[in-house]
XYZ file of C-alpha atoms in Angstrom:
772
model
C -28.388 -63.645 -148.606
C -26.711 -65.758 -146.658
C -26.332 -64.581 -142.431
C -23.064 -62.903 -140.631
C -23.149 -65.585 -137.816
C -21.232 -63.080 -136.299
C -24.103 -60.012 -135.777
C -26.189 -61.703 -133.515
C -23.156 -61.351 -130.973
C -22.188 -58.157 -132.361
C -25.817 -56.759 -131.606
C -26.191 -58.789 -127.927
C -22.019 -57.442 -127.673
C -23.529 -53.445 -128.478
C -26.256 -53.621 -126.072
C -24.829 -55.287 -122.796
C -22.212 -51.926 -123.616
C -25.679 -49.659 -123.529
C -27.165 -51.176 -120.296
C -23.631 -50.503 -118.815
C -22.815 -47.423 -119.917
C -27.229 -46.344 -118.752
C -26.383 -47.912 -116.112
C -22.891 -45.267 -114.750
C -24.651 -42.799 -115.733
C -27.209 -42.356 -113.332
C -23.577 -43.226 -111.252
C -22.823 -39.553 -110.220
C -19.073 -38.376 -111.347
C -17.258 -37.668 -108.572
C -15.401 -34.185 -109.283
C -12.725 -32.396 -106.775
C -15.336 -29.890 -106.692
C -17.841 -32.917 -104.392
C -15.527 -32.968 -102.399
C -15.365 -29.357 -101.250
C -18.751 -28.874 -100.580
C -18.551 -31.897 -98.930
C -15.011 -30.263 -97.221
C -16.858 -27.909 -96.577
C -19.710 -29.553 -94.284
C -17.224 -31.961 -92.822
C -16.825 -29.694 -89.504
C -19.863 -26.689 -90.139
C -20.137 -26.472 -86.793
C -18.799 -22.939 -86.324
C -21.365 -21.810 -89.035
C -23.820 -21.961 -86.487
C -24.323 -19.015 -84.733
C -25.896 -18.394 -81.617
C -26.218 -21.723 -80.604
C -25.954 -22.112 -76.865
C -26.922 -25.447 -75.384
C -24.593 -25.520 -72.429
C -23.820 -23.408 -69.504
C -21.944 -23.051 -66.214
C -23.511 -21.980 -63.198
C -21.373 -20.088 -60.836
C -23.320 -19.530 -58.641
C -27.286 -19.675 -58.172
C -27.319 -16.346 -59.188
C -24.618 -16.154 -61.696
C -24.183 -18.505 -65.178
C -21.521 -18.754 -67.755
C -21.485 -19.617 -71.416
C -20.313 -18.716 -74.845
C -22.060 -17.644 -77.464
C -20.209 -17.686 -81.311
C -21.254 -15.597 -84.331
C -19.142 -14.907 -87.844
C -16.892 -12.642 -85.742
C -15.203 -15.736 -83.017
C -16.263 -15.936 -79.710
C -17.452 -13.843 -76.375
C -17.427 -15.653 -72.970
C -20.359 -13.589 -71.033
C -22.065 -13.794 -68.026
C -26.089 -13.333 -67.191
C -27.353 -12.027 -63.642
C -30.481 -14.223 -62.857
C -31.268 -11.408 -60.514
C -31.026 -8.366 -62.408
C -31.055 -9.999 -66.000
C -28.210 -8.069 -66.990
C -25.900 -9.709 -69.433
C -22.094 -8.667 -70.246
C -18.911 -9.879 -70.928
C -16.603 -12.026 -68.102
C -14.014 -10.843 -69.230
C -12.262 -7.572 -71.488
C -11.512 -10.406 -74.342
C -8.189 -8.322 -75.876
C -7.065 -7.896 -72.121
C -7.390 -11.083 -71.139
C -6.134 -12.222 -74.430
C -3.191 -9.794 -73.351
C -2.371 -11.443 -70.085
C -2.691 -14.218 -71.011
C 0.035 -14.284 -74.097
C 2.308 -12.952 -71.735
C 1.981 -14.936 -68.230
C 2.012 -18.145 -71.224
C 4.289 -17.216 -73.465
C 2.782 -17.796 -76.060
C 4.897 -16.801 -79.272
C 3.644 -17.146 -82.171
C 0.156 -18.786 -81.636
C -0.769 -16.279 -79.734
C -4.318 -16.697 -77.949
C -6.664 -14.834 -79.601
C -9.227 -12.582 -78.481
C -12.908 -13.809 -80.461
C -11.321 -17.288 -79.860
C -9.458 -17.903 -76.055
C -10.795 -21.681 -75.951
C -10.999 -21.935 -71.943
C -12.046 -24.963 -70.485
C -14.778 -25.082 -67.526
C -14.796 -22.094 -65.412
C -15.388 -22.345 -61.581
C -15.196 -19.799 -58.932
C -12.323 -19.656 -56.353
C -12.551 -19.293 -52.548
C -11.909 -15.301 -53.287
C -14.550 -15.012 -56.159
C -11.689 -15.339 -59.052
C -12.326 -17.583 -62.679
C -10.139 -21.017 -62.439
C -10.352 -22.236 -65.774
C -7.563 -24.508 -68.244
C -5.848 -22.166 -71.199
C -3.008 -24.334 -73.676
C -3.490 -27.281 -70.568
C -2.270 -24.908 -68.345
C -4.693 -24.065 -65.037
C -5.339 -20.114 -64.371
C -6.920 -17.902 -61.848
C -7.918 -14.113 -63.331
C -9.191 -11.372 -61.245
C -11.881 -9.472 -63.452
C -9.782 -7.402 -64.597
C -7.646 -10.202 -65.709
C -5.039 -10.208 -63.763
C -3.620 -13.437 -63.482
C -1.267 -15.994 -62.764
C -1.299 -19.274 -62.678
C -2.286 -22.540 -60.377
C 0.710 -23.961 -59.727
C 4.569 -23.511 -59.994
C 5.099 -26.273 -61.922
C 4.554 -27.250 -65.257
C 3.059 -30.674 -65.087
C 0.859 -30.620 -61.715
C -1.169 -33.819 -60.296
C -4.946 -32.775 -61.948
C -6.846 -32.033 -58.257
C -9.657 -32.580 -57.450
C -11.873 -29.552 -55.856
C -12.788 -29.194 -51.930
C -16.648 -28.007 -52.077
C -15.219 -24.983 -50.032
C -12.409 -24.627 -53.237
C -9.728 -23.840 -51.377
C -8.065 -27.378 -51.334
C -7.903 -30.250 -54.297
C -6.910 -33.930 -53.098
C -4.326 -34.964 -56.124
C -2.567 -38.701 -56.730
C 1.693 -38.616 -56.692
C 3.227 -41.757 -56.112
C 0.377 -44.429 -55.791
C -0.740 -42.481 -52.605
C -3.381 -39.757 -52.033
C -2.056 -35.807 -51.317
C -4.528 -32.890 -50.603
C -2.847 -29.468 -51.673
C -3.923 -25.868 -50.525
C -4.767 -23.871 -53.333
C -3.882 -19.988 -51.396
C -0.261 -21.271 -51.012
C 0.368 -23.943 -53.149
C 1.304 -26.908 -49.777
C 1.040 -29.955 -50.070
C 0.589 -32.614 -47.762
C 0.587 -36.794 -47.639
C -2.451 -37.885 -47.020
C -1.990 -41.609 -47.575
C 1.849 -43.607 -46.960
C 0.759 -46.861 -47.746
C 0.160 -46.777 -51.847
C 2.212 -48.334 -54.007
C 2.812 -49.430 -57.563
C -0.852 -51.626 -58.549
C -2.230 -50.904 -55.167
C -2.570 -47.032 -54.669
C -5.330 -44.751 -53.327
C -7.472 -42.980 -55.773
C -6.208 -44.479 -59.097
C -8.046 -44.018 -61.864
C -7.773 -47.546 -64.153
C -10.968 -49.106 -65.996
C -8.690 -50.409 -68.545
C -9.495 -48.848 -71.263
C -9.493 -45.550 -69.564
C -6.415 -44.783 -67.608
C -6.343 -41.126 -65.982
C -4.050 -39.742 -63.471
C -7.220 -38.835 -62.308
C -8.307 -38.907 -58.862
C -11.337 -40.394 -58.576
C -12.738 -38.687 -54.691
C -15.784 -38.099 -53.252
C -15.807 -34.753 -50.555
C -18.182 -34.541 -47.794
C -19.378 -30.982 -47.926
C -18.007 -29.642 -45.130
C -14.221 -30.797 -46.540
C -12.901 -32.740 -43.169
C -13.201 -35.793 -45.448
C -12.354 -38.047 -48.741
C -14.060 -41.030 -49.515
C -12.537 -42.983 -51.730
C -10.280 -46.716 -52.452
C -7.266 -48.790 -52.338
C -7.360 -49.438 -55.699
C -5.820 -53.375 -56.015
C -4.588 -53.944 -59.626
C -1.407 -56.400 -58.313
C -2.852 -60.257 -60.140
C -4.427 -57.607 -62.840
C -3.077 -58.984 -66.499
C -1.139 -56.213 -68.714
C -1.788 -55.052 -71.888
C 1.403 -53.357 -74.659
C 1.704 -51.077 -76.440
C 4.570 -50.701 -78.864
C 5.521 -47.063 -80.490
C 6.281 -46.296 -84.083
C 10.213 -44.041 -84.349
C 13.706 -44.548 -85.323
C 15.886 -46.712 -82.602
C 14.258 -48.513 -79.849
C 10.498 -48.727 -79.165
C 8.625 -47.600 -76.307
C 7.322 -49.671 -74.208
C 3.613 -48.539 -72.837
C 2.440 -50.952 -70.039
C -0.285 -50.789 -68.033
C -3.305 -52.977 -65.678
C -6.410 -54.435 -68.298
C -8.343 -56.591 -66.942
C -10.243 -59.150 -69.819
C -13.286 -61.221 -69.544
C -13.277 -64.388 -67.955
C -9.837 -63.255 -66.231
C -9.658 -65.140 -62.659
C -8.584 -61.752 -60.691
C -9.552 -58.185 -61.315
C -8.986 -55.434 -60.302
C -11.180 -55.271 -56.931
C -11.532 -51.756 -54.355
C -11.210 -51.799 -50.672
C -13.510 -48.371 -50.171
C -11.425 -46.133 -47.253
C -12.701 -42.915 -45.306
C -10.274 -40.294 -45.226
C -10.134 -37.765 -42.575
C -7.765 -35.166 -43.920
C -7.120 -32.370 -40.738
C -5.796 -35.565 -39.050
C -5.360 -37.909 -42.092
C -6.143 -40.670 -40.594
C -7.821 -43.751 -42.748
C -10.707 -45.503 -41.466
C -11.539 -48.781 -43.517
C -14.736 -49.863 -43.937
C -15.866 -53.053 -42.489
C -16.075 -55.153 -45.426
C -15.154 -57.142 -48.055
C -13.572 -55.647 -51.252
C -15.528 -54.425 -53.946
C -16.004 -55.285 -57.736
C -14.309 -52.460 -60.055
C -17.420 -51.449 -60.898
C -20.123 -48.845 -60.843
C -24.145 -48.959 -62.134
C -23.967 -46.525 -64.217
C -20.549 -47.361 -67.205
C -17.770 -49.650 -67.232
C -15.704 -47.297 -65.126
C -15.644 -46.865 -61.299
C -16.090 -42.729 -62.541
C -18.373 -41.749 -65.792
C -19.073 -38.180 -65.679
C -16.935 -35.593 -67.828
C -16.204 -33.986 -64.545
C -14.508 -37.208 -62.765
C -15.905 -37.854 -58.947
C -17.792 -40.525 -58.065
C -20.512 -41.446 -59.255
C -22.180 -44.282 -56.382
C -20.908 -42.346 -53.419
C -22.613 -40.309 -51.917
C -22.189 -38.149 -48.467
C -24.898 -37.470 -45.585
C -24.921 -33.462 -45.847
C -24.438 -33.978 -42.214
C -20.659 -35.639 -43.620
C -20.932 -38.252 -40.939
C -22.256 -40.824 -43.783
C -22.039 -41.512 -46.760
C -24.161 -44.068 -49.138
C -22.751 -46.148 -51.694
C -23.948 -48.652 -54.484
C -21.968 -51.959 -54.759
C -21.661 -52.932 -57.486
C -21.703 -57.576 -58.518
C -18.902 -58.263 -61.169
C -21.559 -59.096 -64.028
C -23.822 -56.219 -62.945
C -27.076 -59.129 -62.229
C -26.212 -57.222 -58.543
C -26.660 -53.740 -56.420
C -26.596 -53.258 -53.009
C -27.285 -50.047 -51.636
C -25.306 -49.057 -47.960
C -24.307 -46.792 -45.717
C -20.841 -46.087 -43.771
C -20.254 -44.430 -40.570
C -17.652 -42.426 -41.074
C -16.141 -41.991 -37.962
C -16.231 -45.771 -37.349
C -16.127 -47.632 -40.721
C -19.203 -49.911 -39.999
C -21.048 -50.608 -42.883
C -24.796 -51.482 -43.271
C -26.960 -52.924 -46.531
C -29.789 -51.580 -46.615
C -31.512 -53.329 -49.242
C -30.790 -54.518 -52.942
C -31.556 -55.166 -56.065
C -31.428 -58.419 -58.055
C -31.410 -58.666 -62.443
C -31.669 -61.565 -65.046
C -29.538 -59.205 -67.448
C -27.664 -56.431 -65.888
C -29.221 -53.220 -63.308
C -28.208 -49.553 -64.418
C -29.131 -46.957 -62.376
C -29.708 -44.115 -65.842
C -28.189 -42.806 -68.581
C -25.969 -39.252 -67.021
C -25.737 -39.666 -63.483
C -26.346 -42.582 -60.862
C -29.820 -42.096 -60.772
C -30.587 -42.382 -57.179
C -30.530 -40.575 -53.944
C -29.518 -40.471 -49.971
C -31.736 -38.317 -48.037
C -30.779 -38.979 -44.136
C -32.880 -35.969 -43.286
C -36.348 -38.467 -44.245
C -34.707 -41.449 -43.144
C -35.591 -42.336 -47.109
C -33.454 -43.139 -50.667
C -34.457 -42.381 -54.186
C -33.776 -45.928 -56.153
C -34.281 -46.028 -59.643
C -35.307 -50.134 -61.396
C -36.021 -50.574 -64.024
C -38.243 -53.668 -62.817
C -41.880 -52.906 -64.943
C -39.549 -52.378 -67.839
C -38.946 -48.776 -67.690
C -36.818 -46.795 -66.131
C -38.768 -45.750 -63.009
C -37.839 -43.875 -59.250
C -38.445 -45.316 -56.038
C -38.569 -45.374 -52.262
C -37.326 -46.551 -49.500
C -37.705 -46.714 -45.761
C -33.632 -46.201 -44.735
C -34.046 -48.453 -41.903
C -36.094 -51.070 -42.928
C -34.873 -51.578 -46.057
C -39.016 -51.764 -47.837
C -40.068 -50.140 -50.702
C -43.024 -47.570 -49.609
C -44.002 -46.752 -53.071
C -43.052 -45.510 -57.336
C -42.608 -41.966 -57.399
C -42.810 -41.910 -60.973
C -45.063 -44.971 -62.612
C -46.407 -45.850 -66.333
C -43.994 -46.001 -69.540
C -41.403 -43.835 -70.501
C -37.927 -43.274 -68.698
C -36.731 -40.983 -65.919
C -33.068 -40.825 -67.526
C -30.531 -38.675 -65.322
C -31.900 -37.709 -61.780
C -31.009 -34.613 -61.180
C -31.968 -32.717 -57.634
C -33.750 -34.348 -54.255
C -35.189 -31.409 -52.056
C -36.274 -33.800 -49.007
C -37.477 -30.154 -47.587
C -40.619 -29.491 -50.201
C -40.539 -33.524 -50.852
C -39.811 -32.753 -54.871
C -37.466 -34.839 -56.852
C -36.118 -32.736 -60.617
C -35.562 -35.434 -63.597
C -35.026 -35.734 -67.408
C -37.051 -38.302 -69.209
C -37.147 -39.992 -72.139
C -41.127 -41.206 -73.695
C -43.415 -39.263 -71.245
C -45.486 -37.929 -72.990
C -47.611 -39.608 -76.027
C -47.408 -38.476 -79.620
C -43.604 -37.212 -80.014
C -39.868 -38.717 -80.302
C -39.643 -41.152 -77.329
C -35.917 -40.402 -77.630
C -36.965 -36.219 -76.743
C -35.842 -35.458 -73.275
C -38.131 -33.646 -71.556
C -37.268 -32.020 -68.233
C -39.449 -32.618 -65.597
C -40.282 -32.490 -61.543
C -42.507 -34.708 -59.065
C -43.747 -35.270 -55.462
C -41.522 -37.728 -53.421
C -45.000 -38.469 -52.351
C -46.412 -39.816 -55.529
C -48.834 -38.659 -58.323
C -49.171 -36.920 -62.234
C -45.149 -35.642 -62.465
C -45.486 -32.131 -63.624
C -43.631 -31.165 -66.835
C -41.304 -28.220 -67.408
C -40.380 -28.831 -71.336
C -43.250 -28.658 -72.679
C -41.863 -28.158 -75.971
C -41.745 -31.164 -78.595
C -38.280 -30.640 -78.415
C -35.303 -32.657 -76.820
C -33.938 -30.339 -73.722
C -30.799 -30.685 -72.472
C -30.330 -28.660 -68.883
C -28.539 -26.684 -66.045
C -29.917 -26.598 -63.522
C -29.208 -23.948 -60.623
C -27.242 -25.258 -57.699
C -30.541 -23.730 -55.601
C -32.560 -25.518 -57.845
C -34.676 -22.129 -58.440
C -33.940 -21.486 -62.239
C -32.717 -23.839 -64.674
C -31.352 -23.022 -68.490
C -33.064 -25.112 -70.826
C -31.432 -25.155 -74.607
C -34.331 -27.666 -76.918
C -33.546 -28.475 -80.444
C -34.275 -31.141 -82.425
C -32.399 -32.578 -85.406
C -33.484 -30.685 -87.994
C -34.525 -27.089 -85.384
C -31.703 -25.262 -84.294
C -31.761 -24.150 -80.194
C -33.968 -22.016 -78.415
C -32.002 -21.267 -75.101
C -34.218 -19.842 -72.425
C -33.451 -18.690 -68.552
C -36.948 -20.949 -66.784
C -38.371 -20.979 -63.153
C -37.620 -24.579 -61.778
C -40.820 -24.301 -59.961
C -43.669 -24.523 -62.884
C -41.324 -23.829 -66.552
C -42.221 -20.585 -67.334
C -39.669 -18.976 -68.844
C -37.978 -16.230 -67.119
C -36.003 -14.348 -69.783
C -34.451 -15.724 -73.474
C -30.912 -16.904 -73.357
C -29.682 -16.900 -77.158
C -31.501 -18.018 -80.361
C -29.389 -20.623 -82.965
C -29.191 -18.752 -87.143
C -28.241 -20.666 -89.405
C -27.865 -18.800 -92.546
C -24.769 -19.179 -93.202
C -24.555 -23.226 -92.601
C -27.162 -22.720 -94.836
C -25.076 -20.526 -97.269
C -22.864 -23.616 -97.160
C -24.552 -25.722 -98.736
C -26.608 -27.980 -95.106
C -29.575 -29.322 -95.785
C -31.465 -31.096 -92.220
C -31.851 -34.711 -92.414
C -34.632 -36.778 -92.569
C -36.109 -38.393 -89.949
C -37.426 -41.884 -90.035
C -39.093 -44.884 -88.753
C -39.004 -48.392 -90.296
C -39.809 -51.732 -88.607
C -37.818 -54.054 -86.391
C -36.941 -57.617 -87.171
C -40.028 -58.816 -85.560
C -42.432 -56.767 -88.381
C -43.836 -54.744 -85.192
C -41.331 -52.643 -82.693
C -40.994 -49.069 -84.423
C -37.264 -48.058 -84.679
C -35.848 -43.705 -85.117
C -33.431 -43.323 -87.594
C -31.969 -40.364 -89.336
C -31.741 -40.803 -93.169
C -29.013 -37.469 -94.764
C -29.234 -36.856 -98.500
C -27.610 -35.253 -101.330
C -27.861 -31.556 -101.121
C -28.266 -32.032 -104.690
C -30.636 -34.926 -104.691
C -32.339 -35.852 -108.132
C -35.888 -38.240 -107.289
C -33.952 -39.712 -110.951
C -31.525 -41.248 -109.962
C -30.278 -44.601 -107.708
C -28.012 -44.064 -104.845
C -25.966 -46.192 -103.023
C -26.545 -46.664 -99.260
C -24.141 -46.198 -96.772
C -25.408 -47.696 -92.979
C -23.552 -45.237 -89.959
C -23.694 -47.822 -86.973
C -22.791 -47.818 -83.671
C -24.553 -51.351 -82.232
C -25.084 -50.331 -78.580
C -25.844 -51.443 -75.742
C -25.007 -48.336 -73.734
C -25.726 -45.847 -77.071
C -26.958 -45.915 -80.632
C -25.810 -44.580 -83.773
C -28.358 -41.975 -84.666
C -26.531 -40.141 -80.967
C -28.287 -38.179 -80.220
C -32.550 -35.661 -80.663
C -30.570 -32.798 -80.748
C -29.371 -30.295 -83.220
C -26.597 -30.942 -85.009
C -24.122 -29.101 -87.294
C -23.079 -32.465 -88.585
C -23.411 -35.993 -87.293
C -20.066 -37.787 -87.251
C -18.898 -37.593 -91.237
C -22.794 -38.361 -93.031
C -23.864 -35.281 -94.803
C -20.543 -34.918 -96.396
C -20.174 -38.895 -97.195
C -24.083 -38.292 -98.881
C -22.634 -35.054 -100.491
C -20.295 -37.728 -102.508
C -23.909 -39.221 -103.891
C -25.067 -41.471 -100.873
C -28.304 -42.516 -99.274
C -26.789 -41.962 -95.493
C -28.501 -43.677 -93.209
C -28.498 -44.189 -89.504
C -30.649 -46.690 -86.806
C -31.214 -47.027 -83.564
C -31.850 -50.831 -83.888
C -33.686 -53.103 -80.735
C -30.748 -53.248 -77.949
C -29.720 -49.899 -77.695
C -31.163 -47.760 -74.633
C -33.403 -45.385 -73.637
C -36.489 -46.988 -74.403
C -37.410 -49.917 -72.679
C -35.592 -52.347 -70.582
C -37.249 -55.253 -72.991
C -35.891 -53.318 -76.204
C -32.452 -52.458 -74.663
C -32.142 -56.796 -73.943
C -33.125 -57.179 -76.899
C -30.039 -59.482 -77.405
C -28.119 -59.858 -74.520
C -25.829 -62.407 -73.924
C -25.510 -62.580 -77.926
C -23.085 -59.939 -78.713
C -22.546 -61.067 -82.423
C -26.001 -59.486 -82.811
C -24.788 -55.837 -83.534
C -28.640 -55.164 -83.905
C -28.082 -56.200 -87.566
C -31.303 -58.253 -88.252
C -33.403 -54.964 -87.692
C -30.421 -52.074 -90.057
C -31.391 -54.824 -92.316
C -34.406 -55.014 -92.255
C -34.498 -50.575 -91.719
C -32.836 -50.374 -94.835
C -35.132 -52.686 -96.711
C -38.079 -51.322 -95.990
C -37.105 -48.051 -96.398
C -35.735 -49.200 -100.049
C -39.426 -50.537 -100.893
C -40.335 -47.064 -99.592
C -38.360 -45.026 -101.940
C -37.009 -46.290 -105.304
C -34.438 -44.198 -105.289
C -32.737 -46.063 -103.170
C -30.744 -49.003 -104.923
C -30.298 -52.332 -102.289
C -27.955 -54.353 -104.810
C -25.153 -51.050 -103.364
C -25.311 -51.678 -99.568
C -21.782 -50.389 -97.430
C -21.342 -50.274 -93.929
C -19.498 -48.211 -91.819
C -18.911 -47.499 -88.438
C -15.935 -46.889 -85.251
C -15.856 -48.931 -82.176
C -18.324 -50.703 -81.459
C -19.310 -49.577 -85.059
C -16.372 -50.850 -86.483
C -17.137 -54.580 -84.655
C -20.417 -54.276 -86.057
C -19.632 -52.984 -89.480
C -17.134 -56.771 -90.072
C -19.812 -57.956 -88.288
C -22.207 -56.898 -91.301
C -20.190 -57.883 -94.746
C -19.569 -61.128 -93.353
C -22.705 -62.517 -91.636
C -24.683 -60.710 -94.664
C -22.074 -61.344 -97.942
C -25.219 -61.032 -100.041
C -26.383 -57.737 -98.894
C -23.464 -55.566 -98.020
C -20.788 -55.108 -100.923
C -18.125 -52.481 -98.494
C -17.390 -51.830 -95.395
C -15.547 -49.895 -93.263
C -14.277 -50.714 -89.920
C -12.419 -48.412 -87.515
C -10.826 -49.314 -84.022
C -13.029 -52.239 -83.625
C -13.219 -55.416 -80.743
C -13.655 -57.635 -82.908
C -13.225 -60.306 -80.518
C -14.504 -59.231 -76.722
C -12.683 -62.022 -74.909
C -10.406 -59.317 -75.466
C -11.798 -55.914 -75.008
C -11.814 -54.758 -71.096
C -13.469 -56.346 -68.240
C -16.409 -55.026 -68.001
C -18.026 -53.608 -70.734
C -18.471 -57.114 -71.615
C -18.988 -59.000 -69.123
C -22.307 -56.517 -68.462
C -23.471 -57.500 -71.517
C -22.701 -60.314 -72.971
C -21.825 -62.519 -69.284
C -19.700 -64.128 -67.241
C -17.323 -65.978 -70.115
C -17.990 -69.680 -69.517
C -15.661 -72.211 -71.364
C -17.203 -76.424 -71.596
C -15.087 -78.322 -74.074
C -12.868 -76.145 -75.804
C -16.168 -73.648 -76.447
C -17.481 -70.644 -75.030
C -20.123 -68.604 -74.854
C -18.137 -65.773 -76.508
C -16.965 -67.972 -78.969
C -20.108 -66.498 -81.769
C -19.192 -62.813 -80.713
C -16.217 -63.394 -82.281
C -15.762 -61.710 -85.834
C -11.779 -63.653 -87.387
C -14.532 -66.529 -86.736
C -16.597 -65.264 -89.525
C -13.497 -64.462 -92.761
C -14.111 -67.443 -94.889
C -17.259 -65.271 -95.644
C -16.105 -62.482 -96.974
C -17.251 -61.954 -100.675
C -17.097 -57.692 -100.918
C -14.841 -54.936 -99.813
C -13.423 -54.578 -96.328
C -11.664 -52.174 -94.772
C -9.866 -52.437 -91.762
C -8.268 -49.326 -90.222
C -6.276 -48.666 -86.182
C -4.011 -46.828 -84.516
C -1.503 -48.602 -83.601
C -1.615 -46.819 -80.023
C -5.185 -48.157 -79.473
C -5.097 -47.487 -75.446
C -9.055 -48.353 -75.466
C -9.276 -51.496 -78.191
C -6.438 -52.971 -79.032
C -4.856 -52.747 -82.316
C -4.645 -56.458 -82.275
C -7.869 -57.234 -82.013
C -8.391 -55.926 -85.916
C -5.083 -58.385 -86.939
C -6.615 -61.379 -85.578
C -9.415 -60.088 -88.292
C -6.501 -59.892 -90.723
C -4.745 -63.128 -89.842
C -8.167 -65.114 -89.757
C -8.726 -63.529 -93.800
C -5.279 -64.251 -94.771
C -5.795 -67.597 -93.902
C -9.335 -67.751 -95.544
C -6.620 -66.521 -98.735
C -10.140 -63.646 -99.054
C -8.378 -59.994 -100.298
C -8.753 -56.855 -97.578
C -7.207 -53.916 -97.772
C -6.035 -52.724 -93.911
C -5.390 -49.128 -92.858
C -3.035 -48.547 -89.729
C -2.409 -45.626 -88.742
C 1.403 -44.909 -87.132
C 1.260 -44.679 -83.142
C -2.643 -43.512 -83.064
C -5.084 -43.251 -80.039
C -8.751 -45.254 -80.161
C -9.322 -41.748 -81.531
C -6.925 -40.767 -84.722
C -6.731 -36.750 -83.455
C -4.578 -34.514 -86.857
C -5.329 -37.415 -88.743
C -9.659 -37.725 -88.095
C -9.254 -36.191 -91.564
C -6.895 -38.265 -93.294
C -9.085 -41.061 -91.920
C -12.043 -39.579 -93.705
C -10.700 -38.314 -97.065
C -9.656 -42.335 -96.751
C -12.905 -43.729 -96.120
C -14.329 -41.056 -98.634
C -12.649 -42.519 -101.835
C -13.192 -46.530 -100.575
C -16.718 -45.570 -100.663
C -16.780 -43.940 -103.767
C -14.417 -46.372 -105.800
C -16.379 -49.689 -104.182
C -19.456 -49.125 -103.763
C -20.622 -46.148 -106.661
C -17.690 -47.366 -108.529
C -16.493 -44.048 -109.591
C -13.338 -42.334 -109.530
C -12.539 -40.495 -106.245
C -9.721 -36.771 -107.396
C -6.799 -38.974 -106.784
C -6.133 -37.274 -103.031
C -8.408 -35.303 -101.600
C -6.094 -32.537 -98.784
C -9.276 -32.645 -96.403
C -8.114 -31.242 -93.309
C -8.365 -30.150 -90.254
C -9.138 -26.684 -88.698
C -6.197 -25.124 -87.869
C -9.235 -23.441 -84.196
């Protein structure tokens, strides 16, 4: 019998086809129903009931908070003296009053969804808040009025007596009396790019006034900001006809001239301006890459004496290696440097707040330092400038100094890593003596604690939770942590009914094979351990925060669970170089921002895959936004054999084109020699020739934080390298995509489904933003 020479080829073809079918049989069919399930979980926070995590203290005896359930929101007030909790307003009456006052028309404010901004008491004990971008003041009977007569007033910084606010107009500082609306101009020599109290860090530029009022409300500490020699940034909008040019001051690393500040004290009643007797300071802070770091404004590194006669402040060098603690006489402008600190990398003063304090009553200062490799508090003598002793010691960090009482000689602070055996990222609340000794733990539950301390420091509201356990909120004594009453206990019944499953915390080893790294894993709610799943890494490399972004309970972590629902394992790992661990951990790749924690991400993902056979490491993807956009592009270019797909949003791909303070803090001074610089290695465009997989670059065309040109640099290099890639430029979008967030998320899901899972997404699934 003659053999058919075609038979072996046919058998091979059939075998390959069978193997191919076997592979794709393990790839989940991504259907409209899968996307609908992912959709339900994308904006799922409203499905968590009674999750009270933050409160606002109106005074030492009253705090307000919003309680939420399926029926909507209720704005409640608790009287700690009586223990009584009741609605702050009649919600129906308030909604009606606001609709009339603001003429809301066909988009009325609803009683069950008032949408009020942060509430504060006025001097006459009415309630002031923002609603629909309008400042409103109401009494307890919902009789309301607009705070300002003009439609778009300049935002003000409220005085301690709550009778006035400071604001910037035409580059000068003014004050407005709240009762009458009368306005007084305090400075007269402010001019364009050399104005008083102006808020411009390049990446952030607002109309807020950066000031620090004295306790007696008679003086204001601020600065005249000199940007006259600072370079410009330009953006152009998209519209029919002539485009609109946006232009503002935006300093870059290596610029010879960057923004400087000249410190002043202004006597409000007399309008006298006292210039502090010192050279201009760098536009820097000890805490972040702006003068004002907190969400509520203020000037973090300036603190007044209780008698309003002197103020302490910290000056920071351009590259954050030096910090000087100084005291100024408010009447004369005389300045004295008391002590200083120098570090080889960069000095920072905490995480949530600038964790230092001025105690002229006892002639002392509390200072934060990481000199022991941990963030601790130290006590200094203001006369000699000498260190008296450490207030806190050992392993673990002080993350936020909340209060110091020089009479009882007590400090209250949040901290991490102090309690052995619990997650080193869980924040707990402590008090300690200024004179040293073991601190006292006020929140013993092994959870992450969010704390709101009363103005008199006697009580605090504590919301504690974990990544998997929803919050319990208690009113507690600041003396010993004893529970006074329960404020709320979260209920996730509705969240579970929507298909939510808890993420899975895990630990892996870092690049060195020794250091423990902490992460969170997201699996599909219909997870099947017999299948093989592609893995997606959600990354934010730091150095100022990490990928996990917090250890409190969240219904959604970006869209990690939603993406998992489409047939992926999604992980977030806080690699070396991110904060809240030791100083050496944080500084692991100082001066080498090209690192981006990527060696740790790869090591961690390999360990997880070895541990879990249902992870298919041959299909590894990565995505991130901003610094994560930089890191995701760097990942697919630096590890082209490992990462097959990268989605990169709004990335600062070359920090020579991003604002000066951030890069110079973590990469250091830009030094050029022989046509090369110490910033060359961190530029993603230099690696364009390495691209093998699928890369999507996304950027808003009006991104005034990370300029869109940085993504275009990478695109240009990829074109020159003859590489195929994808790009999505979003017309007129800022750094966050606003109303287009859902569209970008859907496109991201589609991209990973197509290119990493090998599936076909439903055509143009209509993912929508929430209506409220």
